[in-house]
XYZ file of C-alpha atoms in Angstrom:
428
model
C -38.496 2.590 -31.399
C -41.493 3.810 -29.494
C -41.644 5.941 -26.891
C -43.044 4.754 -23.220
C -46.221 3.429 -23.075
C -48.351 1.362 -20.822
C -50.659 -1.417 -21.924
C -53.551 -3.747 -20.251
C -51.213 -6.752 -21.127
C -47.756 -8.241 -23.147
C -50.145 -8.026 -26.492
C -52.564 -5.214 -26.004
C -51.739 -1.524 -25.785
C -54.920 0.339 -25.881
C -57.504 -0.488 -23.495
C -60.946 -1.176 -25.592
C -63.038 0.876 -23.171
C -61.067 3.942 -23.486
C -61.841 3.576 -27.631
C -65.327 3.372 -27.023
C -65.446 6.139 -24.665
C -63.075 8.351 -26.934
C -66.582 7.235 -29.415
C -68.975 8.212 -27.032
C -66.945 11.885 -27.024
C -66.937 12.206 -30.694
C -70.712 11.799 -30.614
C -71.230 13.766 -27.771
C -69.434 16.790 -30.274
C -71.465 15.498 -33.526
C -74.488 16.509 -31.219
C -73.183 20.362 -30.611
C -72.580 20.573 -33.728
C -75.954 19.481 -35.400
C -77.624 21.892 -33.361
C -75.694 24.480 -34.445
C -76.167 23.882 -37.928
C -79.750 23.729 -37.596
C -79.284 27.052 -35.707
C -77.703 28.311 -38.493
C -79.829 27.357 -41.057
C -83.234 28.856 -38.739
C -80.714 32.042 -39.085
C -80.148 32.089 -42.687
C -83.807 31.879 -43.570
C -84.940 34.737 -41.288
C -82.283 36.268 -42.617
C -83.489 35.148 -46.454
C -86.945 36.201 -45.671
C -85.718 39.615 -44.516
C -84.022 40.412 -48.021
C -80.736 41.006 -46.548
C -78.439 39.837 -49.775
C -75.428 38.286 -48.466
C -75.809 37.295 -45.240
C -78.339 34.410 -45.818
C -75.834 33.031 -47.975
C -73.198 33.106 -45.727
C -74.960 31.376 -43.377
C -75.829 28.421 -45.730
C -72.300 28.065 -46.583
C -71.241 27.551 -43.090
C -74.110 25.240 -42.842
C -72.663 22.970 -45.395
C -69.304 22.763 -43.561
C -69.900 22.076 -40.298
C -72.229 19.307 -41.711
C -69.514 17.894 -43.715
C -67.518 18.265 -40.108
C -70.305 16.117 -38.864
C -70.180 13.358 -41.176
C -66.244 13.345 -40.334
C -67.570 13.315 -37.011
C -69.513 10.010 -37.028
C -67.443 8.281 -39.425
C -64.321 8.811 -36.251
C -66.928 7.464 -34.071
C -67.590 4.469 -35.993
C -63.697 3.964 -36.657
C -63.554 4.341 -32.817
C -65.646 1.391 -31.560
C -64.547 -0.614 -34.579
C -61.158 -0.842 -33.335
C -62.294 -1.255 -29.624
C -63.918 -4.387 -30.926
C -60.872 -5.738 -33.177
C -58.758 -4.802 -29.918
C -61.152 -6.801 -27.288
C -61.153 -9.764 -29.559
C -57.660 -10.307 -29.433
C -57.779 -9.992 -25.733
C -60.324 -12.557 -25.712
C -58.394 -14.702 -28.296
C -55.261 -14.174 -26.669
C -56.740 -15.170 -23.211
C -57.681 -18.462 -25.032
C -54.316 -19.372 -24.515
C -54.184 -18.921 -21.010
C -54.605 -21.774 -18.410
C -57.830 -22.959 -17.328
C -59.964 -20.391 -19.537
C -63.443 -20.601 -20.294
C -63.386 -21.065 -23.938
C -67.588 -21.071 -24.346
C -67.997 -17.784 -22.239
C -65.196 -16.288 -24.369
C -66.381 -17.552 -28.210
C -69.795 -16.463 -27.230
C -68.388 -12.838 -26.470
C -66.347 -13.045 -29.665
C -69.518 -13.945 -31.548
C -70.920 -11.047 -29.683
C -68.628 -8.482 -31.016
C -68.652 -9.707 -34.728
C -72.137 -9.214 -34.723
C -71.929 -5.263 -33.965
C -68.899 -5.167 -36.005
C -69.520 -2.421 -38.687
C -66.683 -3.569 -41.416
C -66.286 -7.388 -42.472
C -65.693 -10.147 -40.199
C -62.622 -11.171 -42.261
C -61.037 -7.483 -42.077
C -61.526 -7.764 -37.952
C -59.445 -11.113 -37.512
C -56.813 -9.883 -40.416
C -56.085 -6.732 -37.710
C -56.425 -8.986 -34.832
C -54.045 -11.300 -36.556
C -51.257 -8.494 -37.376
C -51.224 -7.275 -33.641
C -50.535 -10.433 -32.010
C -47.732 -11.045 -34.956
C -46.570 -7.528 -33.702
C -46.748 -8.423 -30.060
C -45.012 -11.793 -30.601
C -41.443 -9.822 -32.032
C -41.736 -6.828 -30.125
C -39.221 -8.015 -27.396
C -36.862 -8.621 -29.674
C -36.895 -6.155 -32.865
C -35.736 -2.837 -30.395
C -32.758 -4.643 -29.543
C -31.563 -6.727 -32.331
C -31.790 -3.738 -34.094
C -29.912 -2.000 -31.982
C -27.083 -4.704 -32.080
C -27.017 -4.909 -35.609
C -26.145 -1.351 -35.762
C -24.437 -0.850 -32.965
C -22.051 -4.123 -33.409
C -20.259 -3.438 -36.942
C -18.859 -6.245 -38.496
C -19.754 -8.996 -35.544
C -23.478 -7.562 -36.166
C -24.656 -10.729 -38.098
C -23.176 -13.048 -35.513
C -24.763 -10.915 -32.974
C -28.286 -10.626 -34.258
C -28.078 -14.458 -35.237
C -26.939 -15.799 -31.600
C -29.930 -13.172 -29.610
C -32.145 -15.002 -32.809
C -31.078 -18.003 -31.325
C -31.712 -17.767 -27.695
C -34.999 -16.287 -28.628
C -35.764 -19.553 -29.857
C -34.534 -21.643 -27.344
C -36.673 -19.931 -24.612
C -39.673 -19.945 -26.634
C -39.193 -23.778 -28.196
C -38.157 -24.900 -24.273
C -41.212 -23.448 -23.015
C -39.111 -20.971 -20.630
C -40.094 -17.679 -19.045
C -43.756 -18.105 -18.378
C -44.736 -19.769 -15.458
C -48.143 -21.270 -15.110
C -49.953 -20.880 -11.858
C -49.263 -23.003 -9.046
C -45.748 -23.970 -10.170
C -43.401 -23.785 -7.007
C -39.576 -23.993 -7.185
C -38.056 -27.204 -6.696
C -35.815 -28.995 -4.162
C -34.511 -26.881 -1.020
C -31.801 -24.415 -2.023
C -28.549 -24.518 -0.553
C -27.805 -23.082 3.070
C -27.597 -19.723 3.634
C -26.809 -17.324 6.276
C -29.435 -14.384 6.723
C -28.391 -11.469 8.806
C -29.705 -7.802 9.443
C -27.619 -5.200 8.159
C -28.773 -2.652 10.602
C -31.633 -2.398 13.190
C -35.484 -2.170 12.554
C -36.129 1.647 12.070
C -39.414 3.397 11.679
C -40.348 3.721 8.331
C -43.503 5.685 5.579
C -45.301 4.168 2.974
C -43.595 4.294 -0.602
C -45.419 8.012 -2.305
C -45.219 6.481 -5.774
C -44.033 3.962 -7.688
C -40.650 5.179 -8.114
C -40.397 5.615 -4.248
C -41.438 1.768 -3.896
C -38.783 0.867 -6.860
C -35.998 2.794 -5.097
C -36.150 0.577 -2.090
C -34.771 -2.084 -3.555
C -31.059 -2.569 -2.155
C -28.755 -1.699 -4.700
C -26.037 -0.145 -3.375
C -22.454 -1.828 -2.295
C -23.356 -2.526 1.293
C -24.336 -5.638 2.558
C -27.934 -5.221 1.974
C -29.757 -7.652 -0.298
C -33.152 -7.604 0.784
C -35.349 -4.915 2.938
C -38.552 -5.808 4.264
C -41.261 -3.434 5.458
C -43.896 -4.174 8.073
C -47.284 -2.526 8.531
C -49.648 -2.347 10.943
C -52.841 -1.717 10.020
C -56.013 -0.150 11.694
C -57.913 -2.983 11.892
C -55.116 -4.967 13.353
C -53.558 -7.588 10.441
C -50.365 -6.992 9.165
C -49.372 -6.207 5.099
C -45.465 -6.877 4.362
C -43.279 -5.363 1.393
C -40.885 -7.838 0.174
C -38.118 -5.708 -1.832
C -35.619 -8.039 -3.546
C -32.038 -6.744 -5.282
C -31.151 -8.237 -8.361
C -28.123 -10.607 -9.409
C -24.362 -8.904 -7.737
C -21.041 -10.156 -9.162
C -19.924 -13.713 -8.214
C -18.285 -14.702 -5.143
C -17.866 -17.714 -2.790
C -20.402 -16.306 -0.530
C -22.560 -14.455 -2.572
C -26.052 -15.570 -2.301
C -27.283 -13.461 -5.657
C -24.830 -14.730 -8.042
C -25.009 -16.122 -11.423
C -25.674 -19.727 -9.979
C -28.702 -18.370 -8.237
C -29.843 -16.661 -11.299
C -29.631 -20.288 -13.357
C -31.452 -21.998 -10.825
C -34.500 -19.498 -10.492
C -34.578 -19.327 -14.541
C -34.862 -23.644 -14.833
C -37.219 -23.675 -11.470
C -35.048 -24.532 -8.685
C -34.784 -23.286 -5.192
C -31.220 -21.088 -5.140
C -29.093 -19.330 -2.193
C -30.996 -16.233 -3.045
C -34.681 -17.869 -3.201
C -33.714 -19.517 0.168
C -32.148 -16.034 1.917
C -36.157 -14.227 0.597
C -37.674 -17.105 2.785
C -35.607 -16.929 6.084
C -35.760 -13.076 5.888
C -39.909 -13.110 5.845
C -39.712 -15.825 8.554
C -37.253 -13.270 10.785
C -39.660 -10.880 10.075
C -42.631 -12.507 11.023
C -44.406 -12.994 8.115
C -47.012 -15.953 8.796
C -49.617 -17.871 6.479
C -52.546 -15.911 5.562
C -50.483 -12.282 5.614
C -50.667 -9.746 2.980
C -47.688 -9.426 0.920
C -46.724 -6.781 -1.690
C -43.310 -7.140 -3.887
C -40.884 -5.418 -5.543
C -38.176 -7.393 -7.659
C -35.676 -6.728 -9.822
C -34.025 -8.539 -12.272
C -32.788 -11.850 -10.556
C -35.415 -10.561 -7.168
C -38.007 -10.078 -10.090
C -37.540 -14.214 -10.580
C -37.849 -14.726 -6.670
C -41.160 -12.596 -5.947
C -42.778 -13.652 -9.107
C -42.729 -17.096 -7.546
C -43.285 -15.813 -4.116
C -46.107 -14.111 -5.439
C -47.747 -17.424 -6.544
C -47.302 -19.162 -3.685
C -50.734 -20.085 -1.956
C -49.938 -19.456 1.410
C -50.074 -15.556 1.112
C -52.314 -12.996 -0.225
C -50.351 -11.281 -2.698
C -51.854 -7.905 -3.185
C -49.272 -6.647 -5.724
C -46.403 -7.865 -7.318
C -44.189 -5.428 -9.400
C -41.301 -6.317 -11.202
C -38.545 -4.604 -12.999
C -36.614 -5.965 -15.935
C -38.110 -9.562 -15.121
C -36.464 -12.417 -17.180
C -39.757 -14.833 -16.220
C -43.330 -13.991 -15.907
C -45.458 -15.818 -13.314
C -49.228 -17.047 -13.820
C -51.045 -14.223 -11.270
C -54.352 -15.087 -9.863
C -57.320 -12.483 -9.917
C -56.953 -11.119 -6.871
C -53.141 -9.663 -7.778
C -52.218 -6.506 -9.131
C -49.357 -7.462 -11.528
C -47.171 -4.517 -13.062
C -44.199 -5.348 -14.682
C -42.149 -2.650 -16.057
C -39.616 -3.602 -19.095
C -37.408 -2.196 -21.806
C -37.377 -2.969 -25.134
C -33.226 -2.627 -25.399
C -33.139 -5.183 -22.329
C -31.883 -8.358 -23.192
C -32.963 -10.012 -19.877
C -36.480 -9.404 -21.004
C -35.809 -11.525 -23.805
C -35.823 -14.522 -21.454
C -39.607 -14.148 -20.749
C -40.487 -15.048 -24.233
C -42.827 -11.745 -24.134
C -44.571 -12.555 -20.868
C -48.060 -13.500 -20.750
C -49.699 -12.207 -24.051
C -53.183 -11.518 -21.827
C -53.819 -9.659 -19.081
C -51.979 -10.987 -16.615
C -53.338 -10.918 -12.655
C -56.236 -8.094 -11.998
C -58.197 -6.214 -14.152
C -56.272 -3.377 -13.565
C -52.694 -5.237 -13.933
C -50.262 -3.437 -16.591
C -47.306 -3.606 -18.423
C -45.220 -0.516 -18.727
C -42.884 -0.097 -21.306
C -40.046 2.037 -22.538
C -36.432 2.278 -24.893
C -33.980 2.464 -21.982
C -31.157 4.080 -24.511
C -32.399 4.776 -28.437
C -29.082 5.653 -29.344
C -26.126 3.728 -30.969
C -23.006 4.137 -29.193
C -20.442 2.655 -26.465
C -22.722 2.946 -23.816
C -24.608 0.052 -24.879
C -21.655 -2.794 -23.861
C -22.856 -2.215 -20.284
C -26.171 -2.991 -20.952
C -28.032 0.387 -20.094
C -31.538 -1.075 -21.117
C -30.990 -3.451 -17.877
C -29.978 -0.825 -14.967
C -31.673 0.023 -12.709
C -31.374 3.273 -12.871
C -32.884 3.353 -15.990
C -35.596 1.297 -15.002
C -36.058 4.339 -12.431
C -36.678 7.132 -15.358
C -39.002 4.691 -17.018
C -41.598 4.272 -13.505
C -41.011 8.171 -13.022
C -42.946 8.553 -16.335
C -45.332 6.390 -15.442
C -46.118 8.292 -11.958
C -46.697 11.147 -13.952
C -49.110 9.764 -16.596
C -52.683 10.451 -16.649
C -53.055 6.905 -17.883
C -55.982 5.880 -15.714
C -54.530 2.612 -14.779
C -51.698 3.897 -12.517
C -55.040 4.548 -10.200
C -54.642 0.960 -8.934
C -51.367 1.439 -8.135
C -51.830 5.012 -5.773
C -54.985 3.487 -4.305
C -52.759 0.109 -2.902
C -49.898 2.989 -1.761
C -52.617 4.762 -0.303
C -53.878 1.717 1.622
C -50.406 1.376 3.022
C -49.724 5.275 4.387
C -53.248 4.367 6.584
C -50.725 2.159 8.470
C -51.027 3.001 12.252
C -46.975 1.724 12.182
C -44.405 0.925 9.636
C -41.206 -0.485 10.501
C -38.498 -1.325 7.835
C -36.081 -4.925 7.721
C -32.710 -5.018 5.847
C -30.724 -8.085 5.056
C -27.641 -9.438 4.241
C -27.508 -13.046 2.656
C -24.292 -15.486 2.077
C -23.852 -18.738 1.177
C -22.329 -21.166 3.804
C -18.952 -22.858 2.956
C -19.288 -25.906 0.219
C -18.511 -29.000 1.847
């Protein structure tokens, strides 16, 4: 088990350009250092030519290792951009796979990369071969691992029925949703209802801030919505969406709802995110940004596909689907490798998924063995919470996407913040 990381995309967790300029670094010191030595060898012969016994030697010597330190030097550099190219070809082959991809534009930059490629072409597509392998289990070997150990004698049974379900998802196609795919029929009916008035409200500081919006807590809250007013006078929405609470007659987030978002229906939750945006004031044409988790992760990844908005950003916590985001999209979806709901998106998209700044961020929720793990700790939310503080603080230089959009939003002239209850109506 690894510790947290954050990657371009479900497959791909070192971003190619950062390789190459990790290369362009190690050259940069190769350079230093063969002026030194030359230095040092201009030294040692004065030094020679003066007769000083010793020193001229000395001097020589030192020459010899720091060129043997530049030799190490380019040789790092060369294993550098090698594997930025063995990385950006599986990008390129993964994205192959995607939906409407240009397959000429993207075997003529393959051919491009072979060409510069220092070791074999054979070698390259071996390595490119063993990390999408790698990617493909990755979901799945934290956590049946985990249960093996963790379960004692039922282990076997345990490991065998997640095995199973794994394949079910994958063989039924479930958990990635190609673009344009809408929910169908009309959900059942649903009474929406704010749980207090509009109040005045600030932009989220980081992504942790934004996450802990989400309604959680044992009120009647299900869904908060935040409106703001920009200079220039259009309006950008955040849609924050809980995730499944326990079964009742009236509950609109149930397990039912959570079925019916997983097979592509409309549900009572689904239905209660639509007549809270249209309470709100949310029109066609608005910018939207949302925050989901677990069963809300299901609604907004749909929401966020939906033509009739500009989604700016769509962030997700312990997601059991992945939707199809178009270019325009910042898509960060934060998951745990001990999280068995994660399971259900058959590893997401293996590509970039949405912008080219979208990410995945990833972490072990709870490495350890032990009773805890019956309540599922790799699935709370609070977990998911220490997971996006480490991200905030990472110098990873793709978080910059996500403070430039939460700086966008604190230039709001106003904000004003929406919550919302949701039940169902009575069965006939």
């Amino acid at each position: 088990m690894s510790g947290p990381s954050i990657s371009s995309g479900g497959a791909i967790t070192v971003d190619p350009d950062e390789l190459r300029a990790a290369a362009q670094r190690a050259d940069a010191a190769t350079g230093v250092m063969t002026d030194a030595t030359d230095a040092l060898l201009h030294a040692a012969g004065i030094i020679d030519s003066a007769c000083i016994v010793g020193i001229a030697s000395d001097g020589a010597d030192l020459a010899v290792r720091t060129r043997r330190a530049i030799d190490e030097g380019n040789t790092l550099a060369t294993d550098l951009r090698n594997a930025a190219i063995i990385y950006e070809i599986t990008e390129l082959r993964l994205a192959l796979q995607q939906p409407g991809a240009d397959a000429d534009a993207i075997h003529e930059r393959i051919r491009d990369l072979f060409s510069g490629f220092s070791a074999t072409a054979y070698l390259g597509v071996l390595q490119s071969d063993a990390l999408i392998a790698s990617w493909r289990g990755r979901d799945s070997r934290s956590l049946i691992g985990q249960v093996f150990r963790g379960a004692g004698p039922l282990g076997v049974s345990a490991v065998a029925a997640l095995w199973a379900l794994q394949g079910i998802v994958h063989a039924t196609r479930r958990g990635r949703i190609a673009a344009g795919t809408m929910l169908h029929g009309s959900g059942p009916a649903v009474t929406v209802t704010q749980t207090r008035p509009p109040e005045p409200a600030r932009a989220p500081a980081s992504l942790t801030d934004a996450f802990s919006r989400i309604p959680n807590s044992a009120d009647d809250a299900r869904i908060r919505i935040e409106k703001y007013e920009m200079p220039g006078g259009e309006n950008t929405f955040a849609v924050y969406v809980t995730g499944t609470r326990e079964d009742s007659p009236t509950e609109a987030f149930d397990g039912e709802s959570n079925l019916e978002l997983y097979f592509g229906n409309q549900s009572a939750s689904s239905a209660a995110v639509a007549e809270a945006m249209r309470q709100v004031g949310v029109q066609p044409g608005d910018s939207i940004i949302n925050y989901g988790y677990s069963q809300g992760a299901m609604i907004t990844e749909h929401l966020a596909m939906d033509p009739r908005y500009q989604v700016e950003g769509q962030y997700t916590l312990g997601g059991p689907v992945e939707g199809e985001m178009g270019s325009d999209t910042l898509h960060v979806a934060v998951r745990h490798d001990d999280d068995p709901v994660v399971l259900l998106a058959d590893g997401g998209f293996p590509g970039q998924n949405g912008s080219s700044d979208s990410m995945v961020i990833r972490d072990t929720a709870h490495p350890e063995v032990t009773a805890e793990d019956a309540g599922l700790p790799g699935h709370s939310l609070d977990r998911y919470l220490e997971t996006t503080r480490w991200a905030d603080g990472s110098d990873d230089p793709r978080m910059n996407a996500v403070r430039e959009q939460l700086a966008r939003l604190a230039q709001a002239e106003r904000v004003t913040a929406y919550e919302f209850g949701a039940e169902r109506e009575p069965r006939s």
